[in-house]
C-alpha cells in the first residue's frame, strides 16, 4: 500500500515504466541487448527506491471510523501498523542481491533455460505469498473496512474489487509456480521430453479451470478462508496439469508463456498493493510474453490456444521413436575441413548440442578460419533452437560472432539450396525433414531449416544412438548428401580448426 498520493512518486514510477519499455525494445536485438539490460536495471532501481521512500518512516497510524445505521454506534479505532524497519528491508534486498549475483556467476549457459523457469516460479510464488498476506491482514494493505459489532470481536471486510484482484493474483501466481516447477524438471532432465498424457486430461483441466473461475466469483460475496485456500490449491493443481502434457519440442513456448503468466500475476498484485510500478511492469512482461509466445507458436505451426491449454494436440506414444537402422556415412575432422575450405558459402546451424559442449567459441574460431579461406559464413537460427527463446543468439553473442552474420529461419531458409555446406552442430529437431512429410511425427507441421537442400550436410552428433529432445530420430542422418561427424561438438570443431590451419 502506498502511504500517500505523491505526485513525485507517480512521476518516478512513470520514468521507471519508460525505462522498462526501453529495456524491452533493447532486448529485441542482440546488438542492443546490453543497453536494454541497463535500462531495465535503472527502471527497477527507480521503482524500488521510490517505493521505499514513499513508505518512510515505515510505520503508519491509521484511523478507522465506521457507522452502520440501525446496527452499530460509530466507532473510532486507532490501529498501529508496522511495515518494517529500514534495516530489515535493506537486509532482505542485500540477501537477494547476493543470491542473484552468485547464481549469475556460477550458472552455465546450458542451464540458462532451467534458471529462467526457476525465476518464473519464484515470481509466481511471490504473488501467492503477497496475496496470502493481503488476505490474512487486509487492513495493513488498505483494502478492508474494519467493522466493530456491539458484541464480539472486530473483523475486517475486504473490498469486493480487492477480493477479485487478490483471487486473480493468487490463481495466476500459483499456476505460474507449479507450471514453472514442471518446466524446470523437464528442462533439467529430471522429467523426459515425452508428453505425460493423463486419461481424460481435457475434461479434468476444464473442470478445474471452471471451478477456479466460479470460486473467484463466489469469493466476491463470501470471503471465508475455505474459499480463498481452495482457489489457491486448485490453481497449484492446474499449473501442474497444464504443463505435464506438453512435450519437449514445445518447451520453448512454455517458457515464454510462463514468463507472460508471471507478469500478469505481478500486475494483479500491483492493484492489491496500489503500486503503479508493479502494474506497469507486470502488464509489460505479461503482454510481451504473450506476444512472443504467439509468434513462436506461428513459427512452429502450433495452435497458441492448444499449447496454453496443456498440449491439446499431443498424441499418446509421441516421442518414443528410436534411432533408425539405416546406412549412413561417417566423416572425420579432416574431411569436414577440406569440404568447407573449398566452399563458397557455409551456413552454420547451432543447436542445444553446441550449448552442452560449450562449443560457441570454437565455432567462431572456425568461422574466422573459413573467412580467411575466402568462404562466406552465415549462421541460421531456428526460433526454438535450444531450450528457450533466443538461446542460440545469446551463446553466439557471448562468443562475439558478428550480428550481421546471424539470420533467422525466414531470412535464410531460401539460401540452403545455393549453399555448398550446411554445418549442423547439435540441432536435431529443427532440421528434421520429417516435420514436412511425416504426419505421425510429433513435430509434424513445425517449420524447420531446409539444411537437406545444401550440396553437403555435415552433422555433428555424439553418437547415432540418441534422438532429439522431441524424442524422434532425424532422417537427415541417412541422406546421401549427409556426412556424420560423431564426437563431442567442441572437440570436433577444435580438430576442424586445426586441420584448416
Short mmCIF file of C-alpha atoms in Angstrom, two decimals:
data_model
loop_
_atom_site.label_atom_id
_atom_site.label_comp_id
_atom_site.label_asym_id
_atom_site.label_seq_id
_atom_site.Cartn_x
_atom_site.Cartn_y
_atom_site.Cartn_z
CA UNK A 1 0.00 0.00 0.00
CA UNK A 2 1.33 3.48 -0.84
CA UNK A 3 1.39 5.76 2.19
CA UNK A 4 0.01 8.82 0.34
CA UNK A 5 -0.75 10.10 -3.10
CA UNK A 6 2.54 11.73 -4.04
CA UNK A 7 2.90 13.40 -7.46
CA UNK A 8 6.66 12.97 -7.37
CA UNK A 9 6.25 9.25 -6.70
CA UNK A 10 3.83 8.99 -9.62
CA UNK A 11 6.37 10.76 -11.85
CA UNK A 12 9.15 8.44 -10.67
CA UNK A 13 7.03 5.37 -11.41
CA UNK A 14 6.30 6.80 -14.87
CA UNK A 15 10.03 7.21 -15.51
CA UNK A 16 10.58 3.63 -14.31
CA UNK A 17 7.87 2.44 -16.70
CA UNK A 18 9.55 4.23 -19.61
CA UNK A 19 12.83 2.54 -18.67
CA UNK A 20 11.13 -0.86 -18.74
CA UNK A 21 9.69 -0.14 -22.20
CA UNK A 22 13.15 0.88 -23.45
CA UNK A 23 14.55 -2.30 -21.87
CA UNK A 24 12.13 -4.49 -23.83
CA UNK A 25 12.95 -2.61 -27.00
CA UNK A 26 16.69 -3.07 -26.41
CA UNK A 27 16.33 -6.78 -25.65
CA UNK A 28 14.67 -7.35 -29.03
CA UNK A 29 18.10 -7.35 -30.71
CA UNK A 30 21.47 -8.82 -29.64
CA UNK A 31 23.17 -5.61 -30.74
CA UNK A 32 21.21 -3.52 -28.22
CA UNK A 33 20.61 -6.12 -25.51
CA UNK A 34 23.23 -4.77 -23.11
CA UNK A 35 21.74 -1.29 -23.32
CA UNK A 36 18.30 -2.82 -22.78
CA UNK A 37 19.54 -4.57 -19.64
CA UNK A 38 20.90 -1.28 -18.30
CA UNK A 39 17.56 0.43 -18.86
CA UNK A 40 15.83 -2.43 -17.06
CA UNK A 41 18.17 -2.20 -14.07
CA UNK A 42 17.78 1.59 -13.91
CA UNK A 43 14.00 1.29 -14.03
CA UNK A 44 13.94 -1.29 -11.24
CA UNK A 45 16.28 0.84 -9.11
CA UNK A 46 13.97 3.84 -9.51
CA UNK A 47 10.85 1.74 -8.77
CA UNK A 48 12.29 0.10 -5.64
CA UNK A 49 13.80 3.36 -4.37
CA UNK A 50 10.53 5.22 -4.86
CA UNK A 51 8.56 2.51 -3.06
CA UNK A 52 10.91 2.69 -0.08
CA UNK A 53 10.81 6.50 0.10
CA UNK A 54 7.02 6.69 -0.11
CA UNK A 55 6.73 4.32 2.87
CA UNK A 56 9.09 6.17 5.21
CA UNK A 57 9.18 6.06 8.21
CA UNK A 58 7.88 2.52 7.71
CA UNK A 59 5.27 2.89 10.42
CA UNK A 60 1.84 4.48 9.98
CA UNK A 61 -1.09 5.24 12.26
CA UNK A 62 -4.44 4.72 10.57
CA UNK A 63 -7.86 5.82 11.82
CA UNK A 64 -10.90 3.65 11.14
CA UNK A 65 -14.30 5.27 11.60
CA UNK A 66 -17.33 3.07 10.90
CA UNK A 67 -21.01 3.66 11.27
CA UNK A 68 -23.70 1.24 10.14
CA UNK A 69 -27.07 2.94 10.76
CA UNK A 70 -29.52 0.98 12.84
CA UNK A 71 -26.95 -1.63 13.82
CA UNK A 72 -23.84 -0.19 15.43
CA UNK A 73 -22.86 3.02 17.10
CA UNK A 74 -19.97 4.92 15.46
CA UNK A 75 -16.58 3.58 16.48
CA UNK A 76 -13.13 5.13 16.14
CA UNK A 77 -10.37 2.54 16.06
CA UNK A 78 -6.73 3.59 16.03
CA UNK A 79 -4.52 0.82 14.71
CA UNK A 80 -0.72 0.91 14.69
CA UNK A 81 0.53 -0.78 11.51
CA UNK A 82 4.20 -1.70 11.23
CA UNK A 83 5.56 -2.22 7.74
CA UNK A 84 9.09 -2.98 8.85
CA UNK A 85 12.29 -1.18 9.67
CA UNK A 86 14.69 0.20 7.07
CA UNK A 87 17.39 -2.16 8.32
CA UNK A 88 15.17 -5.21 7.78
CA UNK A 89 14.26 -4.13 4.25
CA UNK A 90 17.85 -3.35 3.29
CA UNK A 91 18.96 -6.70 4.72
CA UNK A 92 16.36 -8.54 2.63
CA UNK A 93 17.45 -6.66 -0.52
CA UNK A 94 21.10 -7.40 0.20
CA UNK A 95 20.40 -11.09 0.74
CA UNK A 96 18.53 -11.32 -2.56
CA UNK A 97 21.30 -9.41 -4.35
CA UNK A 98 23.97 -11.80 -3.05
CA UNK A 99 21.97 -14.86 -4.09
CA UNK A 100 21.35 -13.37 -7.53
CA UNK A 101 24.99 -12.40 -8.04
CA UNK A 102 26.32 -15.80 -7.01
CA UNK A 103 23.77 -17.58 -9.19
CA UNK A 104 24.57 -15.41 -12.22
CA UNK A 105 28.29 -16.05 -11.90
CA UNK A 106 28.04 -19.79 -11.38
CA UNK A 107 25.25 -20.78 -13.74
CA UNK A 108 26.34 -22.37 -17.01
CA UNK A 109 24.85 -21.15 -20.27
CA UNK A 110 23.48 -24.64 -20.85
CA UNK A 111 21.44 -24.28 -17.67
CA UNK A 112 20.03 -20.86 -18.53
CA UNK A 113 16.59 -22.20 -19.58
CA UNK A 114 16.24 -24.02 -16.26
CA UNK A 115 17.27 -20.83 -14.45
CA UNK A 116 14.63 -18.81 -16.31
CA UNK A 117 11.97 -21.37 -15.39
CA UNK A 118 13.12 -21.28 -11.76
CA UNK A 119 12.92 -17.47 -11.70
CA UNK A 120 9.39 -17.61 -13.11
CA UNK A 121 8.42 -19.99 -10.31
CA UNK A 122 9.75 -17.52 -7.72
CA UNK A 123 7.72 -14.67 -9.23
CA UNK A 124 4.61 -16.84 -9.09
CA UNK A 125 5.30 -17.89 -5.51
CA UNK A 126 5.89 -14.25 -4.51
CA UNK A 127 2.46 -13.35 -5.92
CA UNK A 128 0.86 -16.18 -3.94
CA UNK A 129 2.57 -15.08 -0.72
CA UNK A 130 1.62 -11.42 -1.20
CA UNK A 131 -1.99 -12.42 -1.88
CA UNK A 132 -2.00 -14.63 1.21
CA UNK A 133 -0.54 -11.80 3.32
CA UNK A 134 -3.16 -9.39 1.98
CA UNK A 135 -5.92 -11.86 2.79
CA UNK A 136 -4.68 -12.56 6.31
CA UNK A 137 -4.07 -8.89 7.17
CA UNK A 138 -6.09 -6.75 4.74
CA UNK A 139 -6.01 -3.64 6.97
CA UNK A 140 -2.25 -3.38 6.50
CA UNK A 141 -2.83 -3.17 2.74
CA UNK A 142 -5.64 -0.64 2.97
CA UNK A 143 -8.13 -2.92 1.23
CA UNK A 144 -10.65 -3.52 4.02
CA UNK A 145 -13.11 -1.80 6.32
CA UNK A 146 -12.97 -2.66 9.99
CA UNK A 147 -16.38 -3.47 11.43
CA UNK A 148 -16.78 -3.41 15.21
CA UNK A 149 -20.03 -5.02 16.38
CA UNK A 150 -21.66 -4.29 19.70
CA UNK A 151 -20.93 -7.86 20.71
CA UNK A 152 -17.98 -9.92 19.54
CA UNK A 153 -14.59 -9.26 18.00
CA UNK A 154 -13.92 -6.62 15.33
CA UNK A 155 -13.48 -8.04 11.85
CA UNK A 156 -12.24 -6.74 8.51
CA UNK A 157 -14.43 -6.77 5.42
CA UNK A 158 -12.27 -6.83 2.28
CA UNK A 159 -13.45 -4.58 -0.52
CA UNK A 160 -15.13 -6.62 -3.31
CA UNK A 161 -12.81 -5.23 -6.01
CA UNK A 162 -9.80 -6.10 -3.88
CA UNK A 163 -11.10 -9.64 -3.49
CA UNK A 164 -11.15 -10.03 -7.27
CA UNK A 165 -7.62 -8.65 -7.58
CA UNK A 166 -6.41 -10.85 -4.74
CA UNK A 167 -8.04 -14.00 -6.14
CA UNK A 168 -6.67 -13.39 -9.63
CA UNK A 169 -3.21 -12.74 -8.22
CA UNK A 170 -3.14 -15.94 -6.17
CA UNK A 171 -4.60 -18.01 -9.03
CA UNK A 172 -2.21 -16.78 -11.72
CA UNK A 173 0.73 -16.87 -9.31
CA UNK A 174 0.01 -20.46 -8.23
CA UNK A 175 -0.37 -21.59 -11.86
CA UNK A 176 2.93 -19.89 -12.70
CA UNK A 177 4.72 -21.51 -9.76
CA UNK A 178 3.64 -25.11 -10.27
CA UNK A 179 3.86 -24.87 -14.06
CA UNK A 180 7.38 -23.42 -13.85
CA UNK A 181 8.48 -26.19 -11.48
CA UNK A 182 7.36 -28.81 -14.03
CA UNK A 183 9.07 -26.86 -16.83
CA UNK A 184 12.26 -26.77 -14.76
CA UNK A 185 12.14 -30.53 -14.17
CA UNK A 186 11.61 -31.18 -17.90
CA UNK A 187 14.39 -28.82 -18.95
CA UNK A 188 16.77 -30.13 -16.32
CA UNK A 189 16.31 -33.75 -17.42
CA UNK A 190 14.50 -34.87 -14.26
CA UNK A 191 11.45 -35.49 -16.42
CA UNK A 192 11.74 -36.64 -20.02
CA UNK A 193 10.70 -34.62 -23.05
CA UNK A 194 7.85 -37.05 -23.74
CA UNK A 195 4.36 -35.66 -23.01
CA UNK A 196 2.70 -37.19 -19.94
CA UNK A 197 -0.89 -37.71 -21.02
CA UNK A 198 -3.37 -38.34 -18.22
CA UNK A 199 -6.66 -40.12 -19.05
CA UNK A 200 -9.44 -37.56 -19.51
CA UNK A 201 -6.96 -34.72 -19.09
CA UNK A 202 -9.00 -32.19 -21.09
CA UNK A 203 -12.13 -32.80 -19.02
CA UNK A 204 -10.09 -32.58 -15.79
CA UNK A 205 -8.43 -29.32 -16.91
CA UNK A 206 -11.70 -27.72 -17.99
CA UNK A 207 -13.45 -28.77 -14.79
CA UNK A 208 -10.61 -27.41 -12.63
CA UNK A 209 -10.45 -24.12 -14.52
CA UNK A 210 -14.24 -23.75 -14.32
CA UNK A 211 -14.14 -24.40 -10.58
CA UNK A 212 -11.46 -21.72 -10.13
CA UNK A 213 -13.47 -19.15 -12.11
CA UNK A 214 -16.68 -19.92 -10.20
CA UNK A 215 -14.90 -19.75 -6.84
CA UNK A 216 -13.34 -16.38 -7.73
CA UNK A 217 -16.85 -15.12 -8.47
CA UNK A 218 -18.18 -16.55 -5.20
CA UNK A 219 -15.22 -15.04 -3.31
CA UNK A 220 -16.58 -11.57 -4.06
CA UNK A 221 -19.61 -12.36 -1.90
CA UNK A 222 -18.05 -14.64 0.71
CA UNK A 223 -14.50 -14.12 1.96
CA UNK A 224 -14.40 -17.27 4.07
CA UNK A 225 -10.92 -18.90 4.34
CA UNK A 226 -12.14 -22.13 2.76
CA UNK A 227 -12.96 -20.28 -0.48
CA UNK A 228 -9.61 -18.47 -0.71
CA UNK A 229 -7.47 -21.51 0.07
CA UNK A 230 -9.48 -23.75 -2.26
CA UNK A 231 -8.74 -21.31 -5.11
CA UNK A 232 -5.07 -21.49 -4.18
CA UNK A 233 -4.90 -25.29 -4.08
CA UNK A 234 -6.82 -25.74 -7.34
CA UNK A 235 -4.56 -23.19 -9.05
CA UNK A 236 -1.44 -25.05 -7.97
CA UNK A 237 -3.00 -28.23 -9.36
CA UNK A 238 -3.99 -26.77 -12.74
CA UNK A 239 -0.49 -25.37 -13.27
CA UNK A 240 0.83 -28.90 -12.89
CA UNK A 241 -1.86 -30.39 -15.11
CA UNK A 242 -1.38 -27.86 -17.90
CA UNK A 243 2.38 -28.35 -18.30
CA UNK A 244 2.96 -32.10 -17.94
CA UNK A 245 1.18 -32.95 -21.24
CA UNK A 246 3.45 -30.57 -23.20
CA UNK A 247 6.33 -32.29 -24.97
CA UNK A 248 9.93 -31.21 -25.28
CA UNK A 249 9.53 -29.76 -28.77
CA UNK A 250 7.08 -27.16 -27.38
CA UNK A 251 9.05 -26.34 -24.23
CA UNK A 252 10.47 -23.00 -25.51
CA UNK A 253 6.88 -21.81 -25.98
CA UNK A 254 6.08 -22.94 -22.43
CA UNK A 255 8.98 -20.89 -21.01
CA UNK A 256 7.74 -17.82 -22.88
CA UNK A 257 4.15 -18.47 -21.80
CA UNK A 258 5.10 -18.82 -18.13
CA UNK A 259 7.01 -15.55 -18.43
CA UNK A 260 3.72 -13.96 -19.51
CA UNK A 261 1.86 -15.56 -16.60
CA UNK A 262 4.39 -14.21 -14.10
CA UNK A 263 3.83 -10.70 -15.47
CA UNK A 264 0.06 -10.89 -15.13
CA UNK A 265 0.44 -12.24 -11.58
CA UNK A 266 2.63 -9.26 -10.68
CA UNK A 267 0.16 -6.83 -12.28
CA UNK A 268 -2.76 -8.31 -10.34
CA UNK A 269 -0.90 -7.93 -7.06
CA UNK A 270 0.08 -4.40 -8.07
CA UNK A 271 -3.60 -3.47 -7.92
CA UNK A 272 -3.89 -5.04 -4.47
CA UNK A 273 -0.83 -3.12 -3.25
CA UNK A 274 -1.92 0.08 -5.02
CA UNK A 275 1.52 0.15 -6.60
CA UNK A 276 1.54 1.58 -10.13
CA UNK A 277 5.11 0.39 -10.81
CA UNK A 278 4.07 -3.24 -10.31
CA UNK A 279 1.02 -2.74 -12.51
CA UNK A 280 3.08 -1.21 -15.33
CA UNK A 281 5.91 -3.73 -15.09
CA UNK A 282 3.58 -6.72 -14.83
CA UNK A 283 1.50 -5.57 -17.78
CA UNK A 284 4.63 -5.08 -19.91
CA UNK A 285 6.01 -8.51 -19.04
CA UNK A 286 2.63 -10.19 -19.44
CA UNK A 287 1.80 -8.65 -22.81
CA UNK A 288 5.30 -9.02 -24.28
CA UNK A 289 5.46 -12.66 -23.15
CA UNK A 290 2.06 -13.39 -24.67
CA UNK A 291 3.08 -11.79 -27.98
CA UNK A 292 6.36 -13.74 -28.04
CA UNK A 293 4.51 -16.99 -27.30
CA UNK A 294 2.11 -16.31 -30.14
CA UNK A 295 4.97 -15.54 -32.55
CA UNK A 296 6.77 -18.74 -31.56
CA UNK A 297 3.62 -20.81 -31.99
CA UNK A 298 3.28 -19.42 -35.50
CA UNK A 299 6.93 -20.27 -36.16
CA UNK A 300 6.27 -23.84 -35.03
CA UNK A 301 2.90 -24.11 -36.78
CA UNK A 302 1.29 -24.74 -33.41
CA UNK A 303 -2.08 -23.52 -32.20
CA UNK A 304 -1.49 -20.93 -29.47
CA UNK A 305 -4.67 -21.88 -27.64
CA UNK A 306 -3.83 -25.58 -27.90
CA UNK A 307 -0.40 -25.12 -26.36
CA UNK A 308 -1.56 -22.98 -23.45
CA UNK A 309 -4.45 -25.40 -22.88
CA UNK A 310 -1.96 -28.09 -21.98
CA UNK A 311 -0.74 -29.83 -25.10
CA UNK A 312 -4.19 -30.29 -26.63
CA UNK A 313 -2.67 -31.61 -29.83
CA UNK A 314 -0.33 -34.08 -28.18
CA UNK A 315 -0.81 -37.71 -29.10
CA UNK A 316 -0.08 -40.74 -26.97
CA UNK A 317 3.07 -42.52 -27.92
CA UNK A 318 4.69 -39.43 -29.42
CA UNK A 319 8.34 -39.05 -28.57
CA UNK A 320 9.19 -42.73 -28.27
CA UNK A 321 10.93 -43.14 -31.60
CA UNK A 322 14.25 -44.95 -31.60
CA UNK A 323 17.15 -44.38 -33.95
CA UNK A 324 16.56 -45.75 -37.45
CA UNK A 325 18.75 -48.67 -38.52
CA UNK A 326 19.77 -47.49 -42.00
CA UNK A 327 23.06 -46.92 -43.84
CA UNK A 328 24.84 -43.65 -43.12
CA UNK A 329 28.17 -42.03 -43.93
CA UNK A 330 30.78 -41.10 -41.36
CA UNK A 331 33.40 -38.40 -41.84
CA UNK A 332 36.37 -37.00 -39.98
CA UNK A 333 37.55 -33.54 -38.98
CA UNK A 334 39.92 -33.54 -41.94
CA UNK A 335 37.07 -34.37 -44.34
CA UNK A 336 34.98 -31.54 -42.93
CA UNK A 337 37.89 -29.07 -43.05
CA UNK A 338 38.57 -29.86 -46.71
CA UNK A 339 34.93 -29.63 -47.80
CA UNK A 340 34.29 -26.33 -46.03
CA UNK A 341 37.57 -24.67 -47.06
CA UNK A 342 36.71 -25.40 -50.71
CA UNK A 343 33.18 -24.00 -50.42
CA UNK A 344 31.91 -20.59 -51.48
CA UNK A 345 29.34 -20.41 -48.69
CA UNK A 346 28.89 -22.31 -45.42
CA UNK A 347 25.78 -21.97 -43.29
CA UNK A 348 26.28 -22.98 -39.65
CA UNK A 349 23.21 -24.24 -37.78
CA UNK A 350 23.76 -24.28 -33.98
CA UNK A 351 21.57 -26.19 -31.55
CA UNK A 352 21.44 -27.40 -27.98
CA UNK A 353 24.34 -29.79 -28.63
CA UNK A 354 26.56 -26.75 -29.13
CA UNK A 355 25.39 -25.33 -25.82
CA UNK A 356 26.03 -28.60 -23.96
CA UNK A 357 29.57 -28.82 -25.33
CA UNK A 358 30.22 -25.08 -24.84
CA UNK A 359 31.49 -25.03 -28.42
CA UNK A 360 30.43 -21.50 -29.38
CA UNK A 361 33.92 -20.01 -29.03
CA UNK A 362 35.50 -22.80 -31.07
CA UNK A 363 32.73 -22.31 -33.64
CA UNK A 364 33.53 -18.62 -34.00
CA UNK A 365 37.20 -19.52 -34.45
CA UNK A 366 36.21 -21.97 -37.18
CA UNK A 367 34.19 -19.25 -38.86
CA UNK A 368 37.20 -16.93 -38.75
CA UNK A 369 39.38 -19.60 -40.36
CA UNK A 370 36.82 -20.14 -43.12
CA UNK A 371 36.71 -16.43 -43.87
CA UNK A 372 40.48 -16.45 -44.25
CA UNK A 373 39.94 -19.05 -46.99
CA UNK A 374 37.51 -16.67 -48.72
CA UNK A 375 34.38 -18.57 -47.62
CA UNK A 376 31.15 -16.68 -46.85
CA UNK A 377 29.95 -17.72 -43.40
CA UNK A 378 26.41 -17.34 -42.11
CA UNK A 379 24.58 -18.64 -39.04
CA UNK A 380 21.00 -19.92 -39.24
CA UNK A 381 18.92 -19.69 -36.06
CA UNK A 382 15.62 -21.51 -35.65
CA UNK A 383 13.13 -19.69 -33.36
CA UNK A 384 13.02 -22.62 -30.93
CA UNK A 385 16.60 -23.88 -31.18
CA UNK A 386 17.84 -24.67 -27.67
CA UNK A 387 15.62 -24.69 -24.61
CA UNK A 388 14.30 -21.12 -24.55
CA UNK A 389 13.71 -18.22 -26.94
CA UNK A 390 16.97 -16.60 -28.06
CA UNK A 391 19.15 -19.30 -26.50
CA UNK A 392 21.42 -19.64 -29.55
CA UNK A 393 21.59 -15.88 -30.13
CA UNK A 394 22.87 -15.39 -26.59
CA UNK A 395 25.54 -18.08 -26.98
CA UNK A 396 26.78 -16.69 -30.30
CA UNK A 397 26.82 -13.15 -28.90
CA UNK A 398 28.88 -14.44 -25.96
CA UNK A 399 31.44 -15.74 -28.48
CA UNK A 400 31.47 -12.35 -30.30
CA UNK A 401 30.01 -13.72 -33.52
CA UNK A 402 29.18 -10.66 -35.70
CA UNK A 403 25.46 -9.84 -35.55
CA UNK A 404 25.25 -9.32 -39.31
CA UNK A 405 26.20 -12.97 -39.87
CA UNK A 406 23.29 -14.31 -37.79
CA UNK A 407 19.97 -14.88 -39.59
CA UNK A 408 16.55 -16.10 -38.52
CA UNK A 409 14.79 -19.02 -40.25
CA UNK A 410 12.58 -16.97 -42.56
CA UNK A 411 15.52 -14.84 -43.71
CA UNK A 412 17.93 -17.65 -44.59
CA UNK A 413 15.87 -20.73 -45.43
CA UNK A 414 15.85 -19.88 -49.13
CA UNK A 415 19.66 -19.87 -49.28
CA UNK A 416 20.30 -23.52 -48.41
CA UNK A 417 19.63 -24.65 -51.98
CA UNK A 418 22.52 -22.41 -53.17
CA UNK A 419 24.84 -23.33 -50.28
CA UNK A 420 27.81 -25.67 -50.61
CA UNK A 421 27.93 -26.87 -46.98
CA UNK A 422 25.41 -26.78 -44.15
CA UNK A 423 27.27 -27.36 -40.88
CA UNK A 424 24.84 -28.58 -38.21
CA UNK A 425 26.14 -28.66 -34.66
CA UNK A 426 23.71 -30.40 -32.32
CA UNK A 427 20.47 -29.08 -33.84
CA UNK A 428 18.28 -32.16 -34.23
CA UNK A 429 14.55 -31.47 -34.23
CA UNK A 430 14.77 -28.10 -36.01
CA UNK A 431 16.49 -29.68 -39.04
CA UNK A 432 14.38 -32.84 -39.30
CA UNK A 433 12.71 -33.15 -42.75
CA UNK A 434 10.07 -35.42 -41.15
CA UNK A 435 8.38 -32.26 -39.89
CA UNK A 436 7.35 -31.61 -43.51
CA UNK A 437 6.36 -35.13 -44.57
CA UNK A 438 5.55 -37.47 -41.66
CA UNK A 439 2.07 -36.75 -40.29
CA UNK A 440 2.61 -39.24 -37.45
CA UNK A 441 5.64 -37.31 -36.15
CA UNK A 442 5.16 -35.19 -33.01
CA UNK A 443 6.97 -32.34 -34.80
CA UNK A 444 4.86 -32.54 -37.98
CA UNK A 445 3.95 -29.10 -39.26
CA UNK A 446 6.76 -27.31 -37.43
CA UNK A 447 8.75 -25.16 -39.89
CA UNK A 448 12.34 -26.44 -39.99
CA UNK A 449 15.59 -25.25 -41.51
CA UNK A 450 15.94 -26.68 -45.03
CA UNK A 451 19.50 -27.92 -44.49
CA UNK A 452 18.89 -31.05 -46.58
CA UNK A 453 18.84 -28.81 -49.68
CA UNK A 454 22.53 -27.91 -49.30
CA UNK A 455 25.02 -29.73 -51.52
CA UNK A 456 26.66 -31.26 -48.46
CA UNK A 457 25.42 -31.53 -44.87
CA UNK A 458 27.94 -32.00 -42.07
CA UNK A 459 26.19 -33.06 -38.88
CA UNK A 460 27.96 -33.20 -35.51
CA UNK A 461 26.43 -35.65 -33.06
CA UNK A 462 27.84 -37.61 -30.14
CA UNK A 463 26.55 -40.95 -31.42
CA UNK A 464 23.94 -42.45 -33.70
CA UNK A 465 22.07 -43.97 -30.77
CA UNK A 466 20.35 -40.90 -29.37
CA UNK A 467 17.32 -38.96 -30.55
CA UNK A 468 16.31 -35.31 -30.30
CA UNK A 469 14.56 -33.64 -27.38
CA UNK A 470 11.20 -34.27 -29.03
CA UNK A 471 12.08 -37.98 -28.95
CA UNK A 472 12.25 -38.62 -32.71
CA UNK A 473 15.13 -39.68 -34.93
CA UNK A 474 16.28 -37.40 -37.74
CA UNK A 475 16.03 -38.88 -41.22
CA UNK A 476 18.55 -36.26 -42.37
CA UNK A 477 21.29 -38.51 -40.95
CA UNK A 478 20.66 -41.07 -43.66
CA UNK A 479 20.53 -38.80 -46.70
CA UNK A 480 23.12 -39.30 -49.47
CA UNK A 481 24.45 -35.75 -49.06
CA UNK A 482 24.92 -36.03 -45.27
CA UNK A 483 28.19 -36.83 -43.54
CA UNK A 484 28.02 -37.60 -39.82
CA UNK A 485 30.79 -36.28 -37.54
CA UNK A 486 30.46 -38.35 -34.39
CA UNK A 487 32.23 -36.71 -31.45
CA UNK A 488 31.90 -34.15 -28.72
CA UNK A 489 30.95 -30.94 -30.52
CA UNK A 490 33.75 -28.79 -29.08
CA UNK A 491 36.43 -31.40 -29.72
CA UNK A 492 35.28 -31.93 -33.30
CA UNK A 493 35.23 -28.20 -34.05
CA UNK A 494 38.67 -27.78 -32.46
CA UNK A 495 40.00 -30.59 -34.65
CA UNK A 496 38.48 -28.99 -37.75
CA UNK A 497 40.15 -25.67 -36.89
CA UNK A 498 43.50 -27.43 -36.51
CA UNK A 499 43.04 -29.20 -39.85
CA UNK A 500 42.38 -25.83 -41.55
CA UNK A 501 45.41 -24.10 -40.07
#
